[in-house]
PDB file of N, CA, C and O in Angstrom:
ATOM      1  N   ALA A 211      21.837   4.435  16.509  1.00  0.00           N
ATOM      2  CA  ALA A 211      20.935   4.419  15.175  1.00  0.00           C
ATOM      3  C   ALA A 211      19.772   5.276  15.493  1.00  0.00           C
ATOM      4  O   ALA A 211      19.092   5.457  16.418  1.00  0.00           O
ATOM      5  N   ALA A 212      19.511   6.139  14.330  1.00  0.00           N
ATOM      6  CA  ALA A 212      18.325   7.030  14.403  1.00  0.00           C
ATOM      7  C   ALA A 212      17.142   6.492  14.253  1.00  0.00           C
ATOM      8  O   ALA A 212      16.947   5.686  13.214  1.00  0.00           O
ATOM      9  N   ALA A 213      16.112   6.731  15.066  1.00  0.00           N
ATOM     10  CA  ALA A 213      14.642   6.181  14.876  1.00  0.00           C
ATOM     11  C   ALA A 213      14.161   6.879  13.529  1.00  0.00           C
ATOM     12  O   ALA A 213      14.386   8.161  13.499  1.00  0.00           O
ATOM     13  N   MET A 214      13.372   6.309  12.710  1.00  0.00           N
ATOM     14  CA  MET A 214      12.611   6.893  11.745  1.00  0.00           C
ATOM     15  C   MET A 214      11.539   7.654  12.299  1.00  0.00           C
ATOM     16  O   MET A 214      10.661   7.178  12.916  1.00  0.00           O
ATOM     17  N   ALA A 215      11.492   9.030  11.838  1.00  0.00           N
ATOM     18  CA  ALA A 215      10.504   9.802  12.361  1.00  0.00           C
ATOM     19  C   ALA A 215       9.411   9.832  11.356  1.00  0.00           C
ATOM     20  O   ALA A 215       9.467   9.695  10.140  1.00  0.00           O
ATOM     21  N   PHE A 216       8.255  10.120  11.967  1.00  0.00           N
ATOM     22  CA  PHE A 216       7.082  10.187  11.019  1.00  0.00           C
ATOM     23  C   PHE A 216       6.856  11.573  10.606  1.00  0.00           C
ATOM     24  O   PHE A 216       6.426  12.388  11.337  1.00  0.00           O
ATOM     25  N   THR A 217       7.461  11.725   9.409  1.00  0.00           N
ATOM     26  CA  THR A 217       7.372  13.193   8.743  1.00  0.00           C
ATOM     27  C   THR A 217       6.522  13.099   7.455  1.00  0.00           C
ATOM     28  O   THR A 217       5.916  12.242   7.128  1.00  0.00           O
ATOM     29  N   LEU A 218       6.275  14.379   7.077  1.00  0.00           N
ATOM     30  CA  LEU A 218       5.389  14.622   5.841  1.00  0.00           C
ATOM     31  C   LEU A 218       6.229  14.037   4.749  1.00  0.00           C
ATOM     32  O   LEU A 218       5.532  13.362   3.795  1.00  0.00           O
ATOM     33  N   TYR A 219       7.458  14.002   4.698  1.00  0.00           N
ATOM     34  CA  TYR A 219       8.226  13.342   3.567  1.00  0.00           C
ATOM     35  C   TYR A 219       7.967  11.851   3.530  1.00  0.00           C
ATOM     36  O   TYR A 219       7.859  11.258   2.449  1.00  0.00           O
ATOM     37  N   ALA A 220       8.038  11.287   4.764  1.00  0.00           N
ATOM     38  CA  ALA A 220       7.824   9.728   4.890  1.00  0.00           C
ATOM     39  C   ALA A 220       6.403   9.457   4.365  1.00  0.00           C
ATOM     40  O   ALA A 220       6.234   8.519   3.705  1.00  0.00           O
ATOM     41  N   LEU A 221       5.471  10.312   4.908  1.00  0.00           N
ATOM     42  CA  LEU A 221       4.020  10.066   4.343  1.00  0.00           C
ATOM     43  C   LEU A 221       4.037  10.141   2.843  1.00  0.00           C
ATOM     44  O   LEU A 221       3.363   9.378   2.201  1.00  0.00           O
ATOM     45  N   LEU A 222       4.565  11.112   2.152  1.00  0.00           N
ATOM     46  CA  LEU A 222       4.636  11.154   0.788  1.00  0.00           C
ATOM     47  C   LEU A 222       5.194  10.152   0.041  1.00  0.00           C
ATOM     48  O   LEU A 222       4.854   9.600  -0.894  1.00  0.00           O
ATOM     49  N   GLN A 223       6.391   9.637   0.657  1.00  0.00           N
ATOM     50  CA  GLN A 223       7.118   8.400   0.099  1.00  0.00           C
ATOM     51  C   GLN A 223       6.203   7.209   0.114  1.00  0.00           C
ATOM     52  O   GLN A 223       6.164   6.261  -0.799  1.00  0.00           O
ATOM     53  N   ALA A 224       5.525   7.011   1.216  1.00  0.00           N
ATOM     54  CA  ALA A 224       4.590   5.924   1.428  1.00  0.00           C
ATOM     55  C   ALA A 224       3.410   5.805   0.452  1.00  0.00           C
ATOM     56  O   ALA A 224       3.115   4.929  -0.125  1.00  0.00           O
ATOM     57  N   ALA A 225       3.019   7.199   0.193  1.00  0.00           N
ATOM     58  CA  ALA A 225       1.836   7.342  -0.807  1.00  0.00           C
ATOM     59  C   ALA A 225       2.365   7.028  -2.164  1.00  0.00           C
ATOM     60  O   ALA A 225       1.674   6.445  -3.033  1.00  0.00           O
ATOM     61  N   LEU A 226       3.593   7.405  -2.480  1.00  0.00           N
ATOM     62  CA  LEU A 226       4.159   7.106  -3.832  1.00  0.00           C
ATOM     63  C   LEU A 226       4.409   5.610  -3.984  1.00  0.00           C
ATOM     64  O   LEU A 226       4.144   5.171  -5.006  1.00  0.00           O
ATOM     65  N   LEU A 227       4.923   5.015  -2.936  1.00  0.00           N
ATOM     66  CA  LEU A 227       5.011   3.563  -3.013  1.00  0.00           C
ATOM     67  C   LEU A 227       3.836   2.831  -3.391  1.00  0.00           C
ATOM     68  O   LEU A 227       3.699   1.930  -3.990  1.00  0.00           O
ATOM     69  N   PHE A 228       2.835   3.267  -2.607  1.00  0.00           N
ATOM     70  CA  PHE A 228       1.404   2.631  -2.753  1.00  0.00           C
ATOM     71  C   PHE A 228       0.846   2.882  -4.263  1.00  0.00           C
ATOM     72  O   PHE A 228       0.373   2.012  -4.839  1.00  0.00           O
ATOM     73  N   VAL A 229       1.000   4.091  -4.778  1.00  0.00           N
ATOM     74  CA  VAL A 229       0.472   4.377  -6.162  1.00  0.00           C
ATOM     75  C   VAL A 229       1.406   3.685  -7.133  1.00  0.00           C
ATOM     76  O   VAL A 229       0.812   3.177  -8.111  1.00  0.00           O
ATOM     77  N   ASN A 230       2.636   3.495  -6.908  1.00  0.00           N
ATOM     78  CA  ASN A 230       3.513   2.681  -7.817  1.00  0.00           C
ATOM     79  C   ASN A 230       2.970   1.170  -7.810  1.00  0.00           C
ATOM     80  O   ASN A 230       3.073   0.535  -8.840  1.00  0.00           O
ATOM     81  N   ALA A 231       2.670   0.633  -6.491  1.00  0.00           N
ATOM     82  CA  ALA A 231       2.041  -0.744  -6.567  1.00  0.00           C
ATOM     83  C   ALA A 231       0.840  -0.908  -7.324  1.00  0.00           C
ATOM     84  O   ALA A 231       0.693  -1.936  -7.963  1.00  0.00           O
ATOM     85  N   ILE A 232       0.055   0.029  -7.215  1.00  0.00           N
ATOM     86  CA  ILE A 232      -1.261  -0.003  -8.032  1.00  0.00           C
ATOM     87  C   ILE A 232      -0.891   0.079  -9.467  1.00  0.00           C
ATOM     88  O   ILE A 232      -1.550  -0.608 -10.261  1.00  0.00           O
ATOM     89  N   ALA A 233       0.046   0.807  -9.903  1.00  0.00           N
ATOM     90  CA  ALA A 233       0.396   1.147 -11.323  1.00  0.00           C
ATOM     91  C   ALA A 233       0.961  -0.086 -11.912  1.00  0.00           C
ATOM     92  O   ALA A 233       0.707  -0.291 -13.071  1.00  0.00           O
ATOM     93  N   VAL A 234       1.530  -0.966 -11.177  1.00  0.00           N
ATOM     94  CA  VAL A 234       2.304  -2.067 -11.846  1.00  0.00           C
ATOM     95  C   VAL A 234       1.479  -3.305 -11.602  1.00  0.00           C
ATOM     96  O   VAL A 234       1.975  -4.513 -12.340  1.00  0.00           O
ATOM     97  N   LEU A 235       0.195  -3.397 -11.157  1.00  0.00           N
ATOM     98  CA  LEU A 235      -0.549  -4.480 -11.164  1.00  0.00           C
ATOM     99  C   LEU A 235      -0.930  -4.783 -12.560  1.00  0.00           C
ATOM    100  O   LEU A 235      -1.472  -3.996 -13.330  1.00  0.00           O
ATOM    101  N   HIS A 236      -0.830  -6.117 -12.972  1.00  0.00           N
ATOM    102  CA  HIS A 236      -1.043  -6.516 -14.241  1.00  0.00           C
ATOM    103  C   HIS A 236      -2.333  -7.378 -14.307  1.00  0.00           C
ATOM    104  O   HIS A 236      -2.446  -8.374 -13.501  1.00  0.00           O
ATOM    105  N   GLU A 237      -3.394  -7.033 -15.238  1.00  0.00           N
ATOM    106  CA  GLU A 237      -4.639  -7.798 -15.070  1.00  0.00           C
ATOM    107  C   GLU A 237      -4.527  -9.244 -15.473  1.00  0.00           C
ATOM    108  O   GLU A 237      -4.981 -10.110 -14.796  1.00  0.00           O
ATOM    109  N   GLU A 238      -3.882  -9.404 -16.498  1.00  0.00           N
ATOM    110  CA  GLU A 238      -3.692 -10.974 -16.961  1.00  0.00           C
ATOM    111  C   GLU A 238      -2.876 -11.798 -16.065  1.00  0.00           C
ATOM    112  O   GLU A 238      -3.207 -12.766 -15.746  1.00  0.00           O
ATOM    113  N   ARG A 239      -1.858 -11.110 -15.475  1.00  0.00           N
ATOM    114  CA  ARG A 239      -0.854 -12.090 -14.746  1.00  0.00           C
ATOM    115  C   ARG A 239      -1.301 -12.183 -13.410  1.00  0.00           C
ATOM    116  O   ARG A 239      -0.995 -13.159 -12.753  1.00  0.00           O
ATOM    117  N   PHE A 240      -1.784 -11.068 -12.788  1.00  0.00           N
ATOM    118  CA  PHE A 240      -2.009 -11.194 -11.370  1.00  0.00           C
ATOM    119  C   PHE A 240      -3.563 -10.997 -11.060  1.00  0.00           C
ATOM    120  O   PHE A 240      -4.118 -11.980 -10.256  1.00  0.00           O
ATOM    121  N   LEU A 241      -4.052 -10.158 -11.435  1.00  0.00           N
ATOM    122  CA  LEU A 241      -5.654  -9.730 -10.929  1.00  0.00           C
ATOM    123  C   LEU A 241      -6.596 -10.745 -11.455  1.00  0.00           C
ATOM    124  O   LEU A 241      -7.458 -10.983 -10.716  1.00  0.00           O
ATOM    125  N   ARG A 242      -6.288 -11.410 -12.603  1.00  0.00           N
ATOM    126  CA  ARG A 242      -7.311 -12.472 -13.073  1.00  0.00           C
ATOM    127  C   ARG A 242      -7.134 -13.573 -12.185  1.00  0.00           C
ATOM    128  O   ARG A 242      -8.080 -14.496 -11.927  1.00  0.00           O
ATOM    129  N   ASN A 243      -5.828 -13.909 -11.821  1.00  0.00           N
ATOM    130  CA  ASN A 243      -5.665 -15.163 -11.095  1.00  0.00           C
ATOM    131  C   ASN A 243      -6.260 -15.003  -9.559  1.00  0.00           C
ATOM    132  O   ASN A 243      -6.761 -16.228  -8.995  1.00  0.00           O
ATOM    133  N   VAL A 244      -6.583 -13.836  -9.090  1.00  0.00           N
ATOM    134  CA  VAL A 244      -7.196 -13.693  -7.866  1.00  0.00           C
ATOM    135  C   VAL A 244      -8.651 -13.275  -7.885  1.00  0.00           C
ATOM    136  O   VAL A 244      -9.339 -13.067  -6.933  1.00  0.00           O
ATOM    137  N   GLY A 245      -9.265 -13.501  -9.149  1.00  0.00           N
ATOM    138  CA  GLY A 245     -10.595 -13.150  -9.364  1.00  0.00           C
ATOM    139  C   GLY A 245     -10.976 -11.844  -9.632  1.00  0.00           C
ATOM    140  O   GLY A 245     -12.187 -11.422  -9.420  1.00  0.00           O
ATOM    141  N   TRP A 246     -10.016 -10.948  -9.999  1.00  0.00           N
ATOM    142  CA  TRP A 246     -10.383  -9.463 -10.273  1.00  0.00           C
ATOM    143  C   TRP A 246     -10.159  -9.168 -11.873  1.00  0.00           C
ATOM    144  O   TRP A 246      -9.832  -8.062 -11.992  1.00  0.00           O
ATOM    145  N   GLY A 247     -10.437 -10.193 -12.586  1.00  0.00           N
ATOM    146  CA  GLY A 247     -10.367  -9.583 -13.968  1.00  0.00           C
ATOM    147  C   GLY A 247     -11.428  -8.760 -14.614  1.00  0.00           C
ATOM    148  O   GLY A 247     -12.314  -8.480 -13.750  1.00  0.00           O
ATOM    149  N   THR A 248     -11.311  -8.487 -15.801  1.00  0.00           N
ATOM    150  CA  THR A 248     -12.251  -7.604 -16.429  1.00  0.00           C
ATOM    151  C   THR A 248     -13.599  -8.050 -16.547  1.00  0.00           C
ATOM    152  O   THR A 248     -14.589  -7.379 -16.166  1.00  0.00           O
ATOM    153  N   GLU A 249     -13.793  -9.336 -16.849  1.00  0.00           N
ATOM    154  CA  GLU A 249     -15.074 -10.033 -16.998  1.00  0.00           C
ATOM    155  C   GLU A 249     -15.831 -10.146 -15.682  1.00  0.00           C
ATOM    156  O   GLU A 249     -17.158 -10.375 -15.681  1.00  0.00           O
ATOM    157  N   GLN A 250     -15.092 -10.214 -14.617  1.00  0.00           N
ATOM    158  CA  GLN A 250     -15.876 -10.360 -13.256  1.00  0.00           C
ATOM    159  C   GLN A 250     -16.641  -9.253 -12.751  1.00  0.00           C
ATOM    160  O   GLN A 250     -17.487  -9.359 -12.023  1.00  0.00           O
ATOM    161  N   GLY A 251     -16.349  -7.941 -13.322  1.00  0.00           N
ATOM    162  CA  GLY A 251     -16.939  -6.894 -12.768  1.00  0.00           C
ATOM    163  C   GLY A 251     -18.064  -6.348 -13.565  1.00  0.00           C
ATOM    164  O   GLY A 251     -18.493  -5.144 -13.382  1.00  0.00           O
ATOM    165  N   ILE A 252     -18.783  -7.013 -14.359  1.00  0.00           N
ATOM    166  CA  ILE A 252     -19.781  -6.728 -15.300  1.00  0.00           C
ATOM    167  C   ILE A 252     -21.030  -6.780 -14.470  1.00  0.00           C
ATOM    168  O   ILE A 252     -21.450  -7.859 -13.870  1.00  0.00           O
ATOM    169  N   GLY A 253     -21.843  -5.641 -14.369  1.00  0.00           N
ATOM    170  CA  GLY A 253     -23.078  -5.611 -13.579  1.00  0.00           C
ATOM    171  C   GLY A 253     -24.276  -5.454 -14.742  1.00  0.00           C
ATOM    172  O   GLY A 253     -23.931  -5.163 -15.781  1.00  0.00           O
ATOM    173  N   GLY A 254     -25.364  -5.242 -14.335  1.00  0.00           N
ATOM    174  CA  GLY A 254     -26.622  -5.055 -15.273  1.00  0.00           C
ATOM    175  C   GLY A 254     -26.763  -3.577 -15.323  1.00  0.00           C
ATOM    176  O   GLY A 254     -26.192  -2.773 -14.799  1.00  0.00           O
ATOM    177  N   PHE A 255     -27.647  -3.337 -16.386  1.00  0.00           N
ATOM    178  CA  PHE A 255     -27.898  -1.852 -16.614  1.00  0.00           C
ATOM    179  C   PHE A 255     -28.739  -1.337 -15.462  1.00  0.00           C
ATOM    180  O   PHE A 255     -29.723  -1.815 -15.043  1.00  0.00           O
ATOM    181  N   GLY A 256     -28.351   0.026 -14.969  1.00  0.00           N
ATOM    182  CA  GLY A 256     -28.872   0.654 -13.986  1.00  0.00           C
ATOM    183  C   GLY A 256     -28.654   0.230 -12.530  1.00  0.00           C
ATOM    184  O   GLY A 256     -29.004   0.760 -11.685  1.00  0.00           O
ATOM    185  N   GLU A 257     -27.748  -0.848 -12.476  1.00  0.00           N
ATOM    186  CA  GLU A 257     -27.220  -1.290 -11.123  1.00  0.00           C
ATOM    187  C   GLU A 257     -26.141  -0.452 -10.552  1.00  0.00           C
ATOM    188  O   GLU A 257     -25.227  -0.025 -11.424  1.00  0.00           O
ATOM    189  N   GLU A 258     -25.974  -0.094  -9.316  1.00  0.00           N
ATOM    190  CA  GLU A 258     -24.863   0.457  -8.854  1.00  0.00           C
ATOM    191  C   GLU A 258     -23.687  -0.322  -8.797  1.00  0.00           C
ATOM    192  O   GLU A 258     -23.801  -1.580  -8.557  1.00  0.00           O
ATOM    193  N   PRO A 259     -22.466   0.046  -9.369  1.00  0.00           N
ATOM    194  CA  PRO A 259     -21.388  -0.842  -9.385  1.00  0.00           C
ATOM    195  C   PRO A 259     -20.953  -1.178  -7.963  1.00  0.00           C
ATOM    196  O   PRO A 259     -21.003  -0.528  -6.926  1.00  0.00           O
ATOM    197  N   GLY A 260     -20.478  -2.417  -7.633  1.00  0.00           N
ATOM    198  CA  GLY A 260     -20.214  -2.887  -6.442  1.00  0.00           C
ATOM    199  C   GLY A 260     -18.828  -2.302  -6.158  1.00  0.00           C
ATOM    200  O   GLY A 260     -18.106  -1.657  -6.880  1.00  0.00           O
ATOM    201  N   ILE A 261     -18.258  -2.804  -4.877  1.00  0.00           N
ATOM    202  CA  ILE A 261     -16.926  -2.228  -4.371  1.00  0.00           C
ATOM    203  C   ILE A 261     -15.843  -2.813  -5.322  1.00  0.00           C
ATOM    204  O   ILE A 261     -14.836  -2.104  -5.588  1.00  0.00           O
ATOM    205  N   LYS A 262     -15.995  -4.060  -5.634  1.00  0.00           N
ATOM    206  CA  LYS A 262     -15.100  -4.641  -6.619  1.00  0.00           C
ATOM    207  C   LYS A 262     -14.877  -3.938  -7.920  1.00  0.00           C
ATOM    208  O   LYS A 262     -13.770  -3.738  -8.419  1.00  0.00           O
ATOM    209  N   ALA A 263     -15.898  -3.653  -8.604  1.00  0.00           N
ATOM    210  CA  ALA A 263     -15.957  -2.958  -9.733  1.00  0.00           C
ATOM    211  C   ALA A 263     -15.396  -1.589  -9.605  1.00  0.00           C
ATOM    212  O   ALA A 263     -14.743  -1.087 -10.512  1.00  0.00           O
ATOM    213  N   GLN A 264     -15.696  -0.875  -8.549  1.00  0.00           N
ATOM    214  CA  GLN A 264     -15.093   0.422  -8.305  1.00  0.00           C
ATOM    215  C   GLN A 264     -13.730   0.565  -8.080  1.00  0.00           C
ATOM    216  O   GLN A 264     -12.934   1.185  -8.551  1.00  0.00           O
ATOM    217  N   LEU A 265     -13.149  -0.567  -7.312  1.00  0.00           N
ATOM    218  CA  LEU A 265     -11.637  -0.745  -7.141  1.00  0.00           C
ATOM    219  C   LEU A 265     -11.068  -1.016  -8.521  1.00  0.00           C
ATOM    220  O   LEU A 265      -9.952  -0.582  -8.764  1.00  0.00           O
ATOM    221  N   MET A 266     -11.656  -1.886  -9.290  1.00  0.00           N
ATOM    222  CA  MET A 266     -11.013  -2.293 -10.719  1.00  0.00           C
ATOM    223  C   MET A 266     -11.026  -0.930 -11.503  1.00  0.00           C
ATOM    224  O   MET A 266     -10.038  -0.714 -12.194  1.00  0.00           O
ATOM    225  N   ASN A 267     -12.028  -0.156 -11.435  1.00  0.00           N
ATOM    226  CA  ASN A 267     -12.068   1.075 -11.998  1.00  0.00           C
ATOM    227  C   ASN A 267     -10.889   1.944 -11.608  1.00  0.00           C
ATOM    228  O   ASN A 267     -10.215   2.765 -12.317  1.00  0.00           O
ATOM    229  N   LEU A 268     -10.767   2.018 -10.252  1.00  0.00           N
ATOM    230  CA  LEU A 268      -9.566   2.903  -9.701  1.00  0.00           C
ATOM    231  C   LEU A 268      -8.246   2.415 -10.221  1.00  0.00           C
ATOM    232  O   LEU A 268      -7.415   3.256 -10.541  1.00  0.00           O
ATOM    233  N   ILE A 269      -8.082   1.092 -10.138  1.00  0.00           N
ATOM    234  CA  ILE A 269      -6.917   0.527 -10.595  1.00  0.00           C
ATOM    235  C   ILE A 269      -6.580   0.879 -12.054  1.00  0.00           C
ATOM    236  O   ILE A 269      -5.422   1.307 -12.525  1.00  0.00           O
ATOM    237  N   ARG A 270      -7.429   0.806 -12.895  1.00  0.00           N
ATOM    238  CA  ARG A 270      -7.316   1.004 -14.415  1.00  0.00           C
ATOM    239  C   ARG A 270      -7.060   2.486 -14.576  1.00  0.00           C
ATOM    240  O   ARG A 270      -6.262   2.967 -15.389  1.00  0.00           O
ATOM    241  N   SER A 271      -7.679   3.324 -13.677  1.00  0.00           N
ATOM    242  CA  SER A 271      -7.591   4.855 -13.922  1.00  0.00           C
ATOM    243  C   SER A 271      -6.210   5.212 -13.435  1.00  0.00           C
ATOM    244  O   SER A 271      -5.549   5.984 -14.153  1.00  0.00           O
ATOM    245  N   VAL A 272      -5.744   4.698 -12.381  1.00  0.00           N
ATOM    246  CA  VAL A 272      -4.322   5.105 -11.962  1.00  0.00           C
ATOM    247  C   VAL A 272      -3.319   4.569 -13.052  1.00  0.00           C
ATOM    248  O   VAL A 272      -2.366   5.320 -13.332  1.00  0.00           O
ATOM    249  N   ARG A 273      -3.559   3.344 -13.573  1.00  0.00           N
ATOM    250  CA  ARG A 273      -2.685   2.885 -14.417  1.00  0.00           C
ATOM    251  C   ARG A 273      -2.490   3.804 -15.763  1.00  0.00           C
ATOM    252  O   ARG A 273      -1.548   4.004 -16.319  1.00  0.00           O
ATOM    253  N   THR A 274      -3.864   4.202 -16.157  1.00  0.00           N
ATOM    254  CA  THR A 274      -3.873   5.141 -17.447  1.00  0.00           C
ATOM    255  C   THR A 274      -3.380   6.505 -17.149  1.00  0.00           C
ATOM    256  O   THR A 274      -2.559   7.002 -17.924  1.00  0.00           O
ATOM    257  N   VAL A 275      -3.792   7.184 -16.078  1.00  0.00           N
ATOM    258  CA  VAL A 275      -3.533   8.593 -15.954  1.00  0.00           C
ATOM    259  C   VAL A 275      -2.198   8.786 -15.336  1.00  0.00           C
ATOM    260  O   VAL A 275      -1.550   9.779 -15.672  1.00  0.00           O
ATOM    261  N   MET A 276      -1.732   7.887 -14.362  1.00  0.00           N
ATOM    262  CA  MET A 276      -0.476   8.240 -13.673  1.00  0.00           C
ATOM    263  C   MET A 276       0.824   7.630 -14.169  1.00  0.00           C
ATOM    264  O   MET A 276       1.821   7.907 -13.540  1.00  0.00           O
ATOM    265  N   ARG A 277       0.714   7.096 -15.430  1.00  0.00           N
ATOM    266  CA  ARG A 277       1.948   6.516 -15.895  1.00  0.00           C
ATOM    267  C   ARG A 277       2.964   7.507 -16.155  1.00  0.00           C
ATOM    268  O   ARG A 277       4.149   7.336 -15.664  1.00  0.00           O
ATOM    269  N   VAL A 278       2.773   8.513 -16.906  1.00  0.00           N
ATOM    270  CA  VAL A 278       3.848   9.420 -17.128  1.00  0.00           C
ATOM    271  C   VAL A 278       4.141  10.304 -15.876  1.00  0.00           C
ATOM    272  O   VAL A 278       5.407  10.509 -15.571  1.00  0.00           O
ATOM    273  N   PRO A 279       3.221  10.835 -15.158  1.00  0.00           N
ATOM    274  CA  PRO A 279       3.633  11.655 -13.862  1.00  0.00           C
ATOM    275  C   PRO A 279       4.415  10.739 -12.873  1.00  0.00           C
ATOM    276  O   PRO A 279       5.218  11.311 -12.174  1.00  0.00           O
ATOM    277  N   LEU A 280       4.062   9.521 -12.926  1.00  0.00           N
ATOM    278  CA  LEU A 280       4.889   8.556 -11.957  1.00  0.00           C
ATOM    279  C   LEU A 280       6.308   8.613 -12.363  1.00  0.00           C
ATOM    280  O   LEU A 280       7.153   8.481 -11.432  1.00  0.00           O
ATOM    281  N   ILE A 281       6.587   8.521 -13.604  1.00  0.00           N
ATOM    282  CA  ILE A 281       7.977   8.516 -13.971  1.00  0.00           C
ATOM    283  C   ILE A 281       8.758   9.780 -13.584  1.00  0.00           C
ATOM    284  O   ILE A 281       9.887   9.677 -12.891  1.00  0.00           O
ATOM    285  N   ALA A 282       8.076  10.907 -13.612  1.00  0.00           N
ATOM    286  CA  ALA A 282       8.780  12.127 -13.258  1.00  0.00           C
ATOM    287  C   ALA A 282       8.852  12.246 -11.753  1.00  0.00           C
ATOM    288  O   ALA A 282       9.940  12.641 -11.104  1.00  0.00           O
ATOM    289  N   VAL A 283       7.859  11.871 -10.958  1.00  0.00           N
ATOM    290  CA  VAL A 283       7.833  11.933  -9.524  1.00  0.00           C
ATOM    291  C   VAL A 283       8.869  10.940  -8.933  1.00  0.00           C
ATOM    292  O   VAL A 283       9.607  11.269  -7.946  1.00  0.00           O
ATOM    293  N   ASN A 284       8.864   9.732  -9.496  1.00  0.00           N
ATOM    294  CA  ASN A 284       9.787   8.776  -9.123  1.00  0.00           C
ATOM    295  C   ASN A 284      11.267   9.223  -9.352  1.00  0.00           C
ATOM    296  O   ASN A 284      12.225   9.084  -8.453  1.00  0.00           O
ATOM    297  N   SER A 285      11.626   9.891 -10.412  1.00  0.00           N
ATOM    298  CA  SER A 285      12.839  10.413 -10.767  1.00  0.00           C
ATOM    299  C   SER A 285      13.232  11.587  -9.748  1.00  0.00           C
ATOM    300  O   SER A 285      14.492  11.498  -9.246  1.00  0.00           O
ATOM    301  N   ILE A 286      12.275  12.418  -9.493  1.00  0.00           N
ATOM    302  CA  ILE A 286      12.683  13.561  -8.477  1.00  0.00           C
ATOM    303  C   ILE A 286      12.910  12.885  -7.081  1.00  0.00           C
ATOM    304  O   ILE A 286      13.806  13.336  -6.444  1.00  0.00           O
ATOM    305  N   THR A 287      12.202  11.896  -6.759  1.00  0.00           N
ATOM    306  CA  THR A 287      12.270  11.156  -5.405  1.00  0.00           C
ATOM    307  C   THR A 287      13.661  10.538  -5.344  1.00  0.00           C
ATOM    308  O   THR A 287      14.464  10.697  -4.279  1.00  0.00           O
ATOM    309  N   ILE A 288      14.170   9.903  -6.450  1.00  0.00           N
ATOM    310  CA  ILE A 288      15.421   9.244  -6.349  1.00  0.00           C
ATOM    311  C   ILE A 288      16.493  10.280  -6.262  1.00  0.00           C
ATOM    312  O   ILE A 288      17.464  10.140  -5.520  1.00  0.00           O
ATOM    313  N   VAL A 289      16.406  11.378  -7.046  1.00  0.00           N
ATOM    314  CA  VAL A 289      17.438  12.448  -6.915  1.00  0.00           C
ATOM    315  C   VAL A 289      17.481  13.023  -5.671  1.00  0.00           C
ATOM    316  O   VAL A 289      18.516  13.230  -4.922  1.00  0.00           O
ATOM    317  N   LEU A 290      16.415  13.266  -4.965  1.00  0.00           N
ATOM    318  CA  LEU A 290      16.366  13.860  -3.666  1.00  0.00           C
ATOM    319  C   LEU A 290      16.935  12.852  -2.586  1.00  0.00           C
ATOM    320  O   LEU A 290      17.629  13.225  -1.767  1.00  0.00           O
ATOM    321  N   LEU A 291      16.692  11.573  -2.817  1.00  0.00           N
ATOM    322  CA  LEU A 291      17.350  10.566  -1.802  1.00  0.00           C
ATOM    323  C   LEU A 291      18.859  10.501  -2.027  1.00  0.00           C
ATOM    324  O   LEU A 291      19.553  10.373  -1.197  1.00  0.00           O
ATOM    325  N   LEU A 292      19.323  10.530  -3.411  1.00  0.00           N
ATOM    326  CA  LEU A 292      20.619  10.548  -3.564  1.00  0.00           C
ATOM    327  C   LEU A 292      21.409  11.863  -3.071  1.00  0.00           C
ATOM    328  O   LEU A 292      22.520  11.687  -2.521  1.00  0.00           O
ATOM    329  N   LEU A 293      20.704  13.061  -3.137  1.00  0.00           N
ATOM    330  CA  LEU A 293      21.317  14.146  -2.628  1.00  0.00           C
ATOM    331  C   LEU A 293      21.269  14.397  -1.067  1.00  0.00           C
ATOM    332  O   LEU A 293      22.434  14.867  -0.532  1.00  0.00           O
ATOM    333  N   PHE A 294      20.138  13.983  -0.467  1.00  0.00           N
ATOM    334  CA  PHE A 294      20.027  14.280   0.892  1.00  0.00           C
ATOM    335  C   PHE A 294      20.030  13.081   1.756  1.00  0.00           C
ATOM    336  O   PHE A 294      19.838  13.197   2.998  1.00  0.00           O
ATOM    337  N   GLY A 295      20.062  11.870   1.193  1.00  0.00           N
ATOM    338  CA  GLY A 295      20.098  10.611   1.940  1.00  0.00           C
ATOM    339  C   GLY A 295      18.802  10.364   2.432  1.00  0.00           C
ATOM    340  O   GLY A 295      17.997   9.871   3.011  1.00  0.00           O
TER     341      GLY A 295
END
């Protein structure tokens, strides 16, 4: 059995899986149940946003911006895996 090598392709696949995981998180079904809903991250005027608010912003941004590119990148990855194993 061949050992899995740590290659650039494996690193890119791991990053793609991570971005996919962020993209499929659903606010009402999952994030609100663990206390990460929209209403929990509201701060006062002039205050620096906390880590939690920044992570929620990142999750929303990834879901908004990466929706269409993820379809293309996932399709290319699937085709490459089918062709080259």
